[in-house]
Amino acid sequence: MVLVLRGELRLTAGKSAVQVAHAAVMLSLAAEHRDPVGFGAWTRQGQKKIALVVPTLTDLEGLERLARGRRIPTVWVEDAGLTEVAPGTRTCLGLGPAPAVELDAVTGQLPLL
Amino acid sequence: MVLVLRGELRLTAGKSAVQVAHAAVMLSLAAEHRDPVGFGAWTRQGQKKIALVVPTLTDLEGLERLARGRRIPTVWVEDAGLTEVAPGTRTCLGLGPAPAVELDAVTGQLPLL
């Protein structure tokens, strides 16, 4: 599972962590319903996650298109906007769970958060 | 849901976010199985999460005792130790989902991550 933050929003560490967690929870619930056996294996193997960052929303949208082309599950996090950003702002794109080779093909060149 | 990081480990932003996400996923899966109706309501209300920090493991252990005393669900995140910390290191304590008044009683005085 890869969680990609939108760097231009300059969120605090805590707010960033919450966006990443929102994405991870949504991807996990979807995966559990779609493929309980595969999801169980992923959790037993340490539910591997990595948090990355791209500069802009346009970068995130490009990643989403690449992921969809490879049939990697994706989810957008839209913030409720109570604190640091406007309501409905897209803050994070989550991808996976998927085989590392698939995720690397889409996000392998991006910097760590 | 409240996710509390162990500050003394001085994890990077990305590593911190992943620990918070691990805790959120584990708490969510447990809540979904224990109380699907309540969990559904929590997700529809924006799956509220907040990331906080305490200095030490001892502080986290104190929080866990307080939470258990109030029957708030808790979960420990133990890192696989592949990068920044030794294997099995407790990095984060997750609490909830639970009513805000319950969580505030345990964690309301702690600083944001």
Coordinates of C-alpha atoms in Angstrom, one line a residue:
Chain A
M1 CA 0.0 0.0 0.0
V2 CA 1.3 3.4 -1.0
L3 CA -0.1 6.7 0.4
V4 CA 0.9 9.8 -1.5
L5 CA 0.6 13.3 0.1
R6 CA 0.0 16.5 -1.8
G7 CA 3.1 18.5 -0.8
E8 CA 1.9 22.0 -1.8
L9 CA -0.6 22.0 1.0
R10 CA 2.2 22.1 3.5
L11 CA 0.2 20.2 6.2
T12 CA 1.6 19.7 9.6
A13 CA 3.1 16.3 10.5
G14 CA -0.1 15.4 12.5
K15 CA -2.5 16.5 9.7
S16 CA -0.3 14.6 7.2
A17 CA -0.4 11.5 9.3
V18 CA -4.2 11.7 9.6
Q19 CA -4.6 12.0 5.8
V20 CA -2.4 9.0 5.2
A21 CA -4.4 7.1 7.8
H22 CA -7.7 8.0 6.2
A23 CA -6.4 6.6 2.9
A24 CA -5.1 3.4 4.5
V25 CA -8.4 2.7 6.3
M26 CA -10.5 3.2 3.2
L27 CA -8.2 1.0 1.1
S28 CA -8.2 -1.6 3.8
L29 CA -11.9 -1.8 4.1
A30 CA -12.4 -1.9 0.4
A31 CA -9.8 -4.7 0.0
E32 CA -11.3 -6.7 2.9
H33 CA -14.6 -6.7 1.1
R34 CA -13.2 -7.3 -2.4
D35 CA -10.7 -10.0 -1.6
P36 CA -10.8 -11.2 2.1
V37 CA -8.2 -13.9 1.5
G38 CA -5.7 -11.6 -0.2
F39 CA -6.3 -8.9 2.4
G40 CA -5.8 -11.4 5.2
A41 CA -2.4 -12.4 3.7
W42 CA -1.4 -8.7 3.4
T43 CA -2.2 -8.0 7.0
R44 CA -0.4 -11.1 8.3
Q45 CA 2.7 -10.1 6.3
G46 CA 2.9 -6.8 8.2
Q47 CA 0.4 -4.7 6.3
K48 CA 3.2 -2.9 4.5
K49 CA 2.7 0.8 3.9
I50 CA 4.8 3.6 2.6
A51 CA 4.1 7.3 2.7
L52 CA 5.4 9.4 -0.3
V53 CA 4.9 13.0 -1.4
V54 CA 4.4 14.8 -4.8
P55 CA 4.3 18.5 -5.3
T56 CA 0.8 19.1 -6.7
L57 CA -2.7 17.8 -7.3
T58 CA -1.9 17.5 -10.9
D59 CA 0.9 15.0 -10.0
L60 CA -1.6 13.0 -7.9
E61 CA -4.1 12.9 -10.7
G62 CA -1.3 11.6 -13.0
L63 CA -0.5 8.9 -10.5
E64 CA -4.2 7.9 -10.3
R65 CA -4.4 7.5 -14.1
L66 CA -1.3 5.3 -14.1
A67 CA -2.6 3.2 -11.2
R68 CA -6.0 2.7 -12.9
G69 CA -4.3 1.6 -16.1
R70 CA -2.7 -1.2 -14.0
R71 CA -5.9 -2.0 -12.2
I72 CA -4.4 -0.9 -8.9
P73 CA -7.1 0.1 -6.4
T74 CA -7.0 3.8 -5.6
V75 CA -8.8 6.1 -3.1
W76 CA -8.9 9.9 -2.7
V77 CA -8.9 11.6 0.7
E78 CA -10.9 14.8 0.8
D79 CA -10.4 16.8 3.9
A80 CA -13.4 18.0 5.8
G81 CA -11.6 21.3 6.0
L82 CA -12.1 22.1 9.6
T83 CA -8.5 23.2 10.3
E84 CA -5.8 23.6 7.7
V85 CA -7.5 23.5 4.3
A86 CA -10.7 24.3 2.5
P87 CA -13.6 21.7 2.7
G88 CA -13.4 19.1 0.0
T89 CA -9.7 19.6 -0.7
R90 CA -8.0 16.5 -2.0
T91 CA -5.1 15.9 0.3
C92 CA -3.9 12.4 -0.4
L93 CA -4.1 9.5 -2.9
G94 CA -3.9 6.0 -1.6
L95 CA -2.9 3.0 -3.9
G96 CA -3.2 -0.7 -3.1
P97 CA -2.8 -3.1 -1.6
A98 CA -1.0 -4.5 -4.7
P99 CA 2.2 -6.4 -5.4
A100 CA 5.3 -4.3 -4.8
V101 CA 6.3 -4.6 -8.4
E102 CA 3.1 -3.1 -9.5
L103 CA 3.2 -0.3 -7.0
D104 CA 6.9 0.4 -7.8
A105 CA 6.1 0.8 -11.5
V106 CA 3.8 3.7 -10.6
T107 CA 5.4 5.3 -7.5
G108 CA 9.0 3.9 -7.4
Q109 CA 10.6 7.2 -8.4
L110 CA 8.8 9.4 -5.7
P111 CA 10.5 10.7 -2.6
L112 CA 9.5 9.6 0.9
L113 CA 7.3 11.9 2.9
Chain B
M1 CA -10.0 7.8 17.1
V2 CA -6.8 9.0 18.6
L3 CA -3.4 7.9 17.4
V4 CA -0.5 8.7 19.8
L5 CA 3.1 8.6 18.6
R6 CA 6.2 7.9 20.8
G7 CA 8.1 11.1 20.4
E8 CA 11.5 9.9 21.7
L9 CA 11.9 7.7 18.6
R10 CA 12.2 10.8 16.4
L11 CA 10.7 9.1 13.4
T12 CA 10.6 10.9 10.1
A13 CA 7.3 12.4 8.9
G14 CA 6.7 9.5 6.5
K15 CA 7.5 6.8 9.1
S16 CA 5.3 8.6 11.7
A17 CA 2.5 8.7 9.2
V18 CA 2.8 5.0 8.5
Q19 CA 2.7 4.1 12.2
V20 CA -0.4 6.2 12.7
A21 CA -2.0 4.5 9.6
H22 CA -1.1 1.0 11.0
A23 CA -2.9 1.8 14.2
A24 CA -5.9 3.3 12.4
V25 CA -6.3 0.3 10.2
M26 CA -6.1 -2.2 13.1
L27 CA -8.6 -0.2 15.2
S28 CA -10.9 0.1 12.2
L29 CA -10.9 -3.6 11.4
A30 CA -11.5 -4.5 15.0
A31 CA -14.3 -2.0 15.3
E32 CA -16.0 -3.2 12.1
H33 CA -16.1 -6.7 13.5
R34 CA -17.1 -5.8 17.0
D35 CA -19.7 -3.2 16.2
P36 CA -20.5 -2.9 12.5
V37 CA -23.4 -0.5 13.0
G38 CA -21.4 1.9 15.2
F39 CA -18.4 1.6 12.9
G40 CA -20.5 2.4 9.9
A41 CA -21.8 5.5 11.7
W42 CA -18.3 6.6 12.5
T43 CA -17.1 6.2 8.9
R44 CA -20.1 8.2 7.6
Q45 CA -19.4 11.0 10.0
G46 CA -16.0 11.5 8.5
Q47 CA -14.0 8.8 10.4
K48 CA -12.5 11.5 12.6
K49 CA -8.9 10.9 13.6
I50 CA -6.3 13.0 15.4
A51 CA -2.6 12.3 15.8
L52 CA -0.9 13.3 19.1
V53 CA 2.5 12.8 20.6
V54 CA 3.9 11.9 24.0
P55 CA 7.6 11.7 24.9
T56 CA 8.1 8.1 26.0
L57 CA 6.9 4.5 26.0
T58 CA 6.1 5.0 29.7
D59 CA 3.7 7.8 28.8
L60 CA 2.0 5.5 26.2
E61 CA 1.7 2.7 28.7
G62 CA 0.0 5.1 31.1
L63 CA -2.4 6.1 28.4
E64 CA -3.2 2.5 27.6
R65 CA -4.1 1.9 31.3
L66 CA -6.3 4.9 31.4
A67 CA -8.1 3.9 28.2
R68 CA -8.6 0.3 29.4
G69 CA -10.1 1.7 32.6
R70 CA -12.7 3.4 30.5
R71 CA -13.2 0.4 28.1
I72 CA -11.8 2.4 25.2
P73 CA -10.4 0.0 22.5
T74 CA -6.6 0.2 22.2
V75 CA -4.0 -1.2 19.9
W76 CA -0.2 -1.2 19.9
V77 CA 1.9 -0.7 16.7
E78 CA 5.1 -2.7 16.8
D79 CA 7.4 -1.8 14.0
A80 CA 9.0 -4.5 11.9
G81 CA 12.3 -2.6 12.4
L82 CA 13.4 -2.6 8.8
T83 CA 14.5 1.0 8.7
E84 CA 14.6 3.4 11.6
V85 CA 14.0 1.4 14.8
A86 CA 14.8 -2.1 16.2
P87 CA 12.3 -4.9 15.4
G88 CA 9.4 -5.1 17.8
T89 CA 9.7 -1.5 18.9
R90 CA 6.4 -0.1 20.1
T91 CA 6.0 3.1 18.1
C92 CA 2.3 4.1 18.5
L93 CA -0.8 3.5 20.6
G94 CA -4.2 3.8 18.9
L95 CA -7.4 4.5 20.9
G96 CA -11.0 4.2 19.7
P97 CA -13.2 4.7 17.9
A98 CA -15.0 6.1 21.0
P99 CA -17.1 9.1 21.9
A100 CA -15.1 12.3 21.9
V101 CA -15.8 13.0 25.5
E102 CA -14.3 9.6 26.4
L103 CA -11.2 10.1 24.3
D104 CA -10.8 13.7 25.5
A105 CA -10.8 12.5 29.1
V106 CA -7.7 10.3 28.4
T107 CA -5.8 12.3 25.7
G108 CA -7.3 15.9 25.8
Q109 CA -4.2 17.4 27.4
L110 CA -1.7 16.0 24.9
P111 CA 0.0 18.0 22.1
L112 CA -0.7 17.5 18.4
L113 CA 1.8 15.6 16.4

